Amino acid sequence: MESFDALTSLVAGGGVVVLSGAGLSTESGIPDYRGPSGVARRHTPMTFQAFTRDPLARRRYWARSHLGWRLIAGAAPNAGHRAVAGLQHAGLVDTVITQNVDGLHGAAGSPSVIELHGRLDEVTCLDCGNLTSREELHRRLREANPEFVARVAAVNPDGDVDLPDEQVAAFRPVDCGICGTGMLKPDVVFFGETVPAQRVARCFAAVEQARSLLVLGSSLTVMSGRRFVIRAAKRGIPVAIVNQGPTRGDGHATVCVDAPLGVVLPQLAARVATGAPLKV
């Protein structure tokens, strides 16, 4: 109970910056890489190097992602996303930095979101730089593959799915619809790719101006997110972590709560709004 009280005190003080990870979206049907629903041990995410250099790897990605996109597009914000949006509208959370690419914070009504790793619902041409919607690409891929039918067993956090090689071989990718030959890539940061420097700078600026940093649903395994926890700790900014299981940022945290986000966050939002005791 003491950890919940400490968490409530931090959030009630306002000036909070949220750093969210895949664990926040598991209750929307999108699995985590490393949490209780993790897929890391059975799935190797696409790397930028493989995608750009290997035509077969690129075909495999688009075949699997073409199927997985429908599941991502159909996902809806859960109680945790809505609670974060509510805390923003109440003036307690200033900015959300999300490592997720599913767009669910925005769909829940969060007014200020920095999407660290980009958005899966947008597609960019690596040659001409044109940006188009994923729905438009989905239509083009469907027209180019009218007989492509495969069963999806599970979707991964990056919108990829597991698919046998024989089904991948029948899939036909498409190029940019504007320049005609450009390589298309979802507008997300792949493993091995660098997050745009300006975006990182915005995140650091938000963290440095915060009164506290609240980490939600991230194991902080990769430096992409953990660096903000390290920066906050170095600046003496309190860090609170709510996650199922330990994280690599626990040593920097003022308070850690190991519990489901879909339960904790709505209760937390209700408590800071009303001052009522938090039920656990």
GROMACS .gro file of C-alpha atoms in nm:
model
  280
    1MET     CA    1   0.000   0.000   0.000
    2GLU     CA    2   0.293   0.235   0.073
    3SER     CA    3   0.409   0.215  -0.289
    4PHE     CA    4   0.059   0.311  -0.411
    5ASP     CA    5   0.051   0.602  -0.170
    6ALA     CA    6   0.391   0.721  -0.293
    7LEU     CA    7   0.278   0.685  -0.654
    8THR     CA    8  -0.038   0.884  -0.582
    9SER     CA    9   0.159   1.162  -0.413
   10LEU     CA   10   0.390   1.198  -0.712
   11VAL     CA   11   0.109   1.211  -0.966
   12ALA     CA   12  -0.108   1.443  -0.754
   13GLY     CA   13   0.178   1.692  -0.753
   14GLY     CA   14   0.139   1.741  -1.130
   15GLY     CA   15   0.413   1.811  -1.381
   16VAL     CA   16   0.430   1.442  -1.470
   17VAL     CA   17   0.585   1.307  -1.789
   18VAL     CA   18   0.474   0.955  -1.881
   19LEU     CA   19   0.703   0.708  -2.058
   20SER     CA   20   0.492   0.418  -2.185
   21GLY     CA   21   0.587   0.082  -2.332
   22ALA     CA   22   0.427  -0.223  -2.487
   23GLY     CA   23   0.292  -0.344  -2.153
   24LEU     CA   24   0.032  -0.068  -2.160
   25SER     CA   25  -0.121  -0.209  -2.479
   26THR     CA   26  -0.144  -0.577  -2.384
   27GLU     CA   27  -0.499  -0.534  -2.257
   28SER     CA   28  -0.588  -0.402  -2.603
   29GLY     CA   29  -0.484  -0.736  -2.751
   30ILE     CA   30  -0.132  -0.636  -2.857
   31PRO     CA   31   0.131  -0.856  -2.687
   32ASP     CA   32   0.442  -0.732  -2.511
   33TYR     CA   33   0.792  -0.838  -2.613
   34ARG     CA   34   0.916  -0.922  -2.265
   35GLY     CA   35   0.625  -0.906  -2.019
   36PRO     CA   36   0.378  -1.178  -1.922
   37SER     CA   37   0.252  -1.202  -2.282
   38GLY     CA   38   0.601  -1.156  -2.426
   39VAL     CA   39   0.698  -1.282  -2.771
   40ALA     CA   40   1.070  -1.197  -2.760
   41ARG     CA   41   1.182  -1.555  -2.717
   42ARG     CA   42   0.995  -1.681  -3.021
   43HIS     CA   43   1.007  -1.377  -3.249
   44THR     CA   44   1.300  -1.177  -3.386
   45PRO     CA   45   1.185  -0.827  -3.487
   46MET     CA   46   1.277  -0.698  -3.831
   47THR     CA   47   1.599  -0.496  -3.838
   48PHE     CA   48   1.651  -0.189  -4.055
   49GLN     CA   49   1.956  -0.348  -4.215
   50ALA     CA   50   1.772  -0.664  -4.318
   51PHE     CA   51   1.470  -0.470  -4.443
   52THR     CA   52   1.670  -0.237  -4.668
   53ARG     CA   53   1.934  -0.483  -4.793
   54ASP     CA   54   1.749  -0.813  -4.835
   55PRO     CA   55   1.455  -0.826  -5.083
   56LEU     CA   56   1.344  -1.162  -4.941
   57ALA     CA   57   1.339  -1.026  -4.586
   58ARG     CA   58   1.144  -0.725  -4.709
   59ARG     CA   59   0.888  -0.949  -4.884
   60ARG     CA   60   0.857  -1.157  -4.568
   61TYR     CA   61   0.798  -0.846  -4.358
   62TRP     CA   62   0.527  -0.702  -4.583
   63ALA     CA   63   0.349  -1.036  -4.622
   64ARG     CA   64   0.332  -1.084  -4.247
   65SER     CA   65   0.267  -0.719  -4.165
   66HIS     CA   66  -0.012  -0.701  -4.425
   67LEU     CA   67  -0.202  -0.957  -4.219
   68GLY     CA   68  -0.101  -0.819  -3.881
   69TRP     CA   69  -0.207  -0.465  -3.970
   70ARG     CA   70  -0.575  -0.553  -3.961
   71LEU     CA   71  -0.539  -0.666  -3.599
   72ILE     CA   72  -0.343  -0.355  -3.499
   73ALA     CA   73  -0.589  -0.126  -3.680
   74GLY     CA   74  -0.878  -0.289  -3.497
   75ALA     CA   75  -0.725  -0.250  -3.151
   76ALA     CA   76  -0.898  -0.004  -2.918
   77PRO     CA   77  -0.760   0.194  -2.623
   78ASN     CA   78  -0.795   0.019  -2.291
   79ALA     CA   79  -0.863   0.149  -1.942
   80GLY     CA   80  -0.495   0.231  -1.891
   81HIS     CA   81  -0.477   0.452  -2.202
   82ARG     CA   82  -0.799   0.627  -2.101
   83ALA     CA   83  -0.669   0.687  -1.748
   84VAL     CA   84  -0.352   0.848  -1.884
   85ALA     CA   85  -0.561   1.072  -2.111
   86GLY     CA   86  -0.777   1.163  -1.812
   87LEU     CA   87  -0.469   1.261  -1.610
   88GLN     CA   88  -0.356   1.482  -1.898
   89HIS     CA   89  -0.692   1.655  -1.923
   90ALA     CA   90  -0.685   1.705  -1.546
   91GLY     CA   91  -0.356   1.894  -1.585
   92LEU     CA   92  -0.146   1.642  -1.392
   93VAL     CA   93   0.038   1.480  -1.685
   94ASP     CA   94   0.206   1.723  -1.921
   95THR     CA   95   0.345   1.495  -2.192
   96VAL     CA   96   0.334   1.129  -2.291
   97ILE     CA   97   0.644   0.977  -2.447
   98THR     CA   98   0.548   0.642  -2.591
   99GLN     CA   99   0.769   0.365  -2.725
  100ASN     CA  100   0.459   0.209  -2.882
  101VAL     CA  101   0.369   0.246  -3.249
  102ASP     CA  102   0.000   0.155  -3.219
  103GLY     CA  103  -0.143   0.509  -3.187
  104LEU     CA  104  -0.363   0.410  -2.892
  105HIS     CA  105  -0.269   0.707  -2.671
  106GLY     CA  106  -0.401   0.946  -2.935
  107ALA     CA  107  -0.709   0.732  -2.989
  108ALA     CA  108  -0.778   0.751  -2.615
  109GLY     CA  109  -0.774   1.130  -2.629
  110SER     CA  110  -0.426   1.215  -2.503
  111PRO     CA  111  -0.356   1.569  -2.630
  112SER     CA  112   0.025   1.570  -2.612
  113VAL     CA  113   0.207   1.256  -2.726
  114ILE     CA  114   0.563   1.215  -2.854
  115GLU     CA  115   0.573   0.891  -3.050
  116LEU     CA  116   0.937   0.797  -2.999
  117HIS     CA  117   0.940   0.508  -3.244
  118GLY     CA  118   0.692   0.649  -3.497
  119ARG     CA  119   0.348   0.530  -3.606
  120LEU     CA  120   0.252   0.206  -3.772
  121ASP     CA  121  -0.046   0.368  -3.945
  122GLU     CA  122   0.181   0.573  -4.171
  123VAL     CA  123   0.415   0.459  -4.451
  124THR     CA  124   0.717   0.644  -4.588
  125CYS     CA  125   0.908   0.611  -4.915
  126LEU     CA  126   1.280   0.578  -4.848
  127ASP     CA  127   1.357   0.731  -5.188
  128CYS     CA  128   1.128   1.032  -5.234
  129GLY     CA  129   1.018   1.078  -4.871
  130ASN     CA  130   0.645   1.072  -4.950
  131LEU     CA  131   0.427   0.986  -4.652
  132THR     CA  132   0.101   0.796  -4.703
  133SER     CA  133  -0.154   0.625  -4.483
  134ARG     CA  134  -0.126   0.259  -4.398
  135GLU     CA  135  -0.487   0.212  -4.505
  136GLU     CA  136  -0.396   0.330  -4.856
  137LEU     CA  137  -0.104   0.085  -4.870
  138HIS     CA  138  -0.326  -0.192  -4.736
  139ARG     CA  139  -0.568  -0.131  -5.023
  140ARG     CA  140  -0.285  -0.145  -5.279
  141LEU     CA  141  -0.141  -0.463  -5.131
  142ARG     CA  142  -0.485  -0.624  -5.130
  143GLU     CA  143  -0.528  -0.538  -5.499
  144ALA     CA  144  -0.181  -0.672  -5.582
  145ASN     CA  145  -0.248  -0.996  -5.392
  146PRO     CA  146  -0.613  -1.084  -5.453
  147GLU     CA  147  -0.561  -1.454  -5.382
  148PHE     CA  148  -0.334  -1.415  -5.079
  149VAL     CA  149  -0.499  -1.593  -4.789
  150ALA     CA  150  -0.324  -1.697  -4.469
  151ARG     CA  151  -0.425  -1.767  -4.114
  152VAL     CA  152  -0.286  -1.542  -3.840
  153ALA     CA  153  -0.191  -1.730  -3.525
  154ALA     CA  154  -0.060  -1.431  -3.329
  155VAL     CA  155   0.026  -1.067  -3.385
  156ASN     CA  156   0.345  -0.908  -3.251
  157PRO     CA  157   0.389  -0.557  -3.103
  158ASP     CA  158   0.533  -0.425  -3.431
  159GLY     CA  159   0.232  -0.547  -3.631
  160ASP     CA  160   0.423  -0.847  -3.766
  161VAL     CA  161   0.280  -1.199  -3.750
  162ASP     CA  162   0.420  -1.549  -3.773
  163LEU     CA  163   0.379  -1.692  -4.124
  164PRO     CA  164   0.523  -2.002  -4.298
  165ASP     CA  165   0.776  -1.941  -4.577
  166GLU     CA  166   0.560  -2.110  -4.840
  167GLN     CA  167   0.285  -1.854  -4.780
  168VAL     CA  168   0.535  -1.567  -4.788
  169ALA     CA  169   0.665  -1.679  -5.130
  170ALA     CA  170   0.327  -1.608  -5.293
  171PHE     CA  171   0.312  -1.248  -5.171
  172ARG     CA  172   0.384  -0.952  -5.400
  173PRO     CA  173   0.502  -0.624  -5.236
  174VAL     CA  174   0.444  -0.286  -5.402
  175ASP     CA  175   0.665   0.021  -5.448
  176CYS     CA  176   0.590   0.387  -5.383
  177GLY     CA  177   0.276   0.508  -5.558
  178ILE     CA  178   0.423   0.858  -5.607
  179CYS     CA  179   0.776   0.810  -5.746
  180GLY     CA  180   0.694   0.463  -5.877
  181THR     CA  181   1.010   0.280  -5.770
  182GLY     CA  182   1.083   0.386  -5.414
  183MET     CA  183   1.112   0.137  -5.129
  184LEU     CA  184   0.821   0.162  -4.885
  185LYS     CA  185   0.869   0.125  -4.512
  186PRO     CA  186   0.630   0.174  -4.221
  187ASP     CA  187   0.708   0.506  -4.056
  188VAL     CA  188   0.845   0.339  -3.745
  189VAL     CA  189   1.195   0.297  -3.607
  190PHE     CA  190   1.313  -0.058  -3.672
  191PHE     CA  191   1.568  -0.235  -3.454
  192GLY     CA  192   1.912  -0.113  -3.562
  193GLU     CA  193   1.770   0.219  -3.682
  194THR     CA  194   1.832   0.553  -3.510
  195VAL     CA  195   1.549   0.756  -3.361
  196PRO     CA  196   1.548   1.103  -3.522
  197ALA     CA  197   1.769   1.335  -3.315
  198GLN     CA  198   1.510   1.613  -3.299
  199ARG     CA  199   1.253   1.372  -3.155
  200VAL     CA  200   1.497   1.252  -2.890
  201ALA     CA  201   1.579   1.612  -2.801
  202ARG     CA  202   1.207   1.686  -2.750
  203CYS     CA  203   1.183   1.391  -2.513
  204PHE     CA  204   1.487   1.496  -2.311
  205ALA     CA  205   1.351   1.851  -2.287
  206ALA     CA  206   1.016   1.723  -2.159
  207VAL     CA  207   1.184   1.499  -1.899
  208GLU     CA  208   1.415   1.775  -1.777
  209GLN     CA  209   1.118   2.008  -1.722
  210ALA     CA  210   0.911   1.745  -1.540
  211ARG     CA  211   0.846   1.724  -1.169
  212SER     CA  212   0.838   1.345  -1.199
  213LEU     CA  213   0.872   1.069  -1.459
  214LEU     CA  214   0.612   0.791  -1.463
  215VAL     CA  215   0.710   0.474  -1.652
  216LEU     CA  216   0.418   0.255  -1.758
  217GLY     CA  217   0.449  -0.096  -1.899
  218SER     CA  218   0.812  -0.093  -2.008
  219SER     CA  219   1.086  -0.334  -1.906
  220LEU     CA  220   1.337  -0.061  -2.002
  221THR     CA  221   1.553  -0.332  -2.155
  222VAL     CA  222   1.671  -0.117  -2.446
  223MET     CA  223   1.848   0.216  -2.406
  224SER     CA  224   1.595   0.390  -2.633
  225GLY     CA  225   1.361   0.432  -2.336
  226ARG     CA  226   1.594   0.372  -2.041
  227ARG     CA  227   1.803   0.681  -2.122
  228PHE     CA  228   1.516   0.905  -2.011
  229VAL     CA  229   1.500   0.729  -1.675
  230ILE     CA  230   1.875   0.771  -1.635
  231ARG     CA  231   1.853   1.140  -1.726
  232ALA     CA  232   1.570   1.199  -1.478
  233ALA     CA  233   1.761   1.023  -1.199
  234LYS     CA  234   2.076   1.228  -1.270
  235ARG     CA  235   1.871   1.548  -1.249
  236GLY     CA  236   1.715   1.441  -0.920
  237ILE     CA  237   1.370   1.403  -1.078
  238PRO     CA  238   1.167   1.129  -0.902
  239VAL     CA  239   1.095   0.821  -1.114
  240ALA     CA  240   0.793   0.595  -1.059
  241ILE     CA  241   0.759   0.264  -1.244
  242VAL     CA  242   0.437   0.065  -1.286
  243ASN     CA  243   0.502  -0.264  -1.464
  244GLN     CA  244   0.435  -0.635  -1.434
  245GLY     CA  245   0.774  -0.777  -1.346
  246PRO     CA  246   1.114  -0.617  -1.279
  247THR     CA  247   1.268  -0.356  -1.510
  248ARG     CA  248   1.620  -0.237  -1.580
  249GLY     CA  249   1.524   0.099  -1.437
  250ASP     CA  250   1.420  -0.021  -1.093
  251GLY     CA  251   1.751   0.091  -0.941
  252HIS     CA  252   1.677   0.450  -1.043
  253ALA     CA  253   1.317   0.449  -0.923
  254THR     CA  254   1.173   0.625  -0.620
  255VAL     CA  255   0.872   0.390  -0.627
  256CYS     CA  256   0.796   0.065  -0.811
  257VAL     CA  257   0.451  -0.092  -0.842
  258ASP     CA  258   0.423  -0.444  -0.983
  259ALA     CA  259   0.060  -0.473  -1.096
  260PRO     CA  260  -0.163  -0.474  -1.407
  261LEU     CA  261  -0.183  -0.126  -1.558
  262GLY     CA  262  -0.548  -0.165  -1.655
  263VAL     CA  263  -0.629  -0.200  -1.285
  264VAL     CA  264  -0.383   0.042  -1.126
  265LEU     CA  265  -0.417   0.340  -1.359
  266PRO     CA  266  -0.797   0.388  -1.345
  267GLN     CA  267  -0.786   0.363  -0.966
  268LEU     CA  268  -0.492   0.601  -0.952
  269ALA     CA  269  -0.675   0.853  -1.172
  270ALA     CA  270  -0.985   0.825  -0.956
  271ARG     CA  271  -0.790   0.875  -0.637
  272VAL     CA  272  -0.600   1.185  -0.744
  273ALA     CA  273  -0.924   1.330  -0.876
  274THR     CA  274  -1.127   1.267  -0.560
  275GLY     CA  275  -0.876   1.209  -0.282
  276ALA     CA  276  -1.050   0.879  -0.201
  277PRO     CA  277  -0.845   0.583  -0.072
  278LEU     CA  278  -0.698   0.363  -0.340
  279LYS     CA  279  -0.824   0.003  -0.339
  280VAL     CA  280  -0.567  -0.266  -0.417
   0.00000   0.00000   0.00000
